[in-house]
């Protein structure tokens, strides 16, 4: 059971004060009857709620996969930049947030949800959830680097990174690599390459836990996660 104004607010009909006003004005019906008190409790699983005679369905949790573009921030609000939440234009819920952060110039897989438990399981430093990145690097990457990553690099700030699995796709003046890491500190991948005096030129996340970026999703597009994908994310 949930309060009528909360229901409408969560479903983005308006702010709490706006929906209270709509209810007072008789624009909201519960099971076909106008209800004028905001605090009436309704069963979100069975009641039919309408606003201006349009049904407002209830969605408890939402899960999206975004192929994050560069230039948007992994936040819910920002004064300067567009956020990843702004991109999800058909969202129902108001309380969506990105599961972790990608830098403004990083692209790729970002899960957006309001499922706090799932986010906690994926982000908790104790869980060591795998994250795989594709990157272009400003110089040759060698087998010695693979070993150093495997052993756990000492970063420039003196801290030790957890072992990571580095795979060389192509070593050249501009190399291509894939890196699997099990932690997600600020600028983690960039700092790991800085530790071996190299620079990340381009970074894209391609998986998180068992979830892989759908490579038919264009940069900047998103879709709902399938039930199967939600299950995969809950497996670890
Ligand atoms: N590591 C980084 O350096 N940046 C990201 O956005 C993600 C991981």
Short mmCIF file of N, CA and C and ligand atoms in Angstrom, two decimals, residues 101-107 133 181 184-191 200 203 205, ligand 1:
data_model
loop_
_atom_site.label_atom_id
_atom_site.label_comp_id
_atom_site.label_asym_id
_atom_site.label_seq_id
_atom_site.Cartn_x
_atom_site.Cartn_y
_atom_site.Cartn_z
N UNK A 101 30.12 5.00 -11.46
CA UNK A 101 30.42 6.17 -12.27
C UNK A 101 31.39 5.85 -13.38
N UNK A 102 31.13 6.40 -14.53
CA UNK A 102 32.14 6.43 -15.58
C UNK A 102 32.53 7.89 -15.73
N UNK A 103 33.82 8.14 -16.03
CA UNK A 103 34.27 9.52 -16.20
C UNK A 103 33.49 10.18 -17.34
N UNK A 104 33.52 11.50 -17.36
CA UNK A 104 32.77 12.22 -18.39
C UNK A 104 33.23 11.82 -19.81
N UNK A 105 34.52 11.50 -19.95
CA UNK A 105 35.01 11.15 -21.29
C UNK A 105 34.98 9.64 -21.56
N UNK A 106 34.47 8.85 -20.63
CA UNK A 106 34.39 7.39 -20.83
C UNK A 106 33.04 7.03 -21.44
N UNK A 107 33.09 6.04 -22.33
CA UNK A 107 31.85 5.57 -22.96
C UNK A 107 31.53 4.16 -22.45
N UNK A 133 37.09 -3.31 -19.56
CA UNK A 133 37.18 -2.08 -20.35
C UNK A 133 37.97 -2.35 -21.63
N UNK A 181 39.17 -5.57 -14.41
CA UNK A 181 39.56 -5.19 -13.05
C UNK A 181 38.45 -5.56 -12.08
N UNK A 184 36.82 -0.41 -8.36
CA UNK A 184 36.30 0.68 -9.18
C UNK A 184 36.56 2.03 -8.56
N UNK A 185 37.82 2.24 -8.18
CA UNK A 185 38.11 3.54 -7.58
C UNK A 185 38.14 4.61 -8.68
N UNK A 186 38.08 5.88 -8.24
CA UNK A 186 38.08 7.02 -9.15
C UNK A 186 39.23 6.92 -10.15
N UNK A 187 38.95 7.02 -11.43
CA UNK A 187 39.96 6.98 -12.50
C UNK A 187 40.81 5.71 -12.47
N UNK A 188 40.24 4.63 -12.02
CA UNK A 188 41.01 3.39 -11.80
C UNK A 188 41.88 2.99 -13.01
N UNK A 189 41.26 2.89 -14.17
CA UNK A 189 41.99 2.38 -15.33
C UNK A 189 43.07 3.40 -15.74
N UNK A 190 42.69 4.67 -15.74
CA UNK A 190 43.66 5.70 -16.12
C UNK A 190 44.86 5.69 -15.17
N UNK A 191 44.58 5.52 -13.89
CA UNK A 191 45.67 5.49 -12.90
C UNK A 191 46.56 4.27 -13.08
N UNK A 200 45.77 6.67 -21.11
CA UNK A 200 44.56 6.16 -21.76
C UNK A 200 44.03 7.26 -22.69
N UNK A 203 38.44 5.29 -23.59
CA UNK A 203 38.05 4.24 -22.65
C UNK A 203 36.57 3.93 -22.79
N UNK A 205 33.63 0.98 -21.26
CA UNK A 205 33.35 -0.23 -20.47
C UNK A 205 32.52 -1.18 -21.32
N1 LIG B 1 38.50 3.86 -14.93
C1 LIG B 1 38.70 5.13 -15.35
O1 LIG B 1 39.81 5.62 -15.31
N2 LIG B 1 37.64 5.83 -15.78
C2 LIG B 1 36.39 5.32 -15.87
O2 LIG B 1 35.47 6.02 -16.31
C3 LIG B 1 36.21 4.00 -15.44
C4 LIG B 1 37.28 3.29 -14.97
#
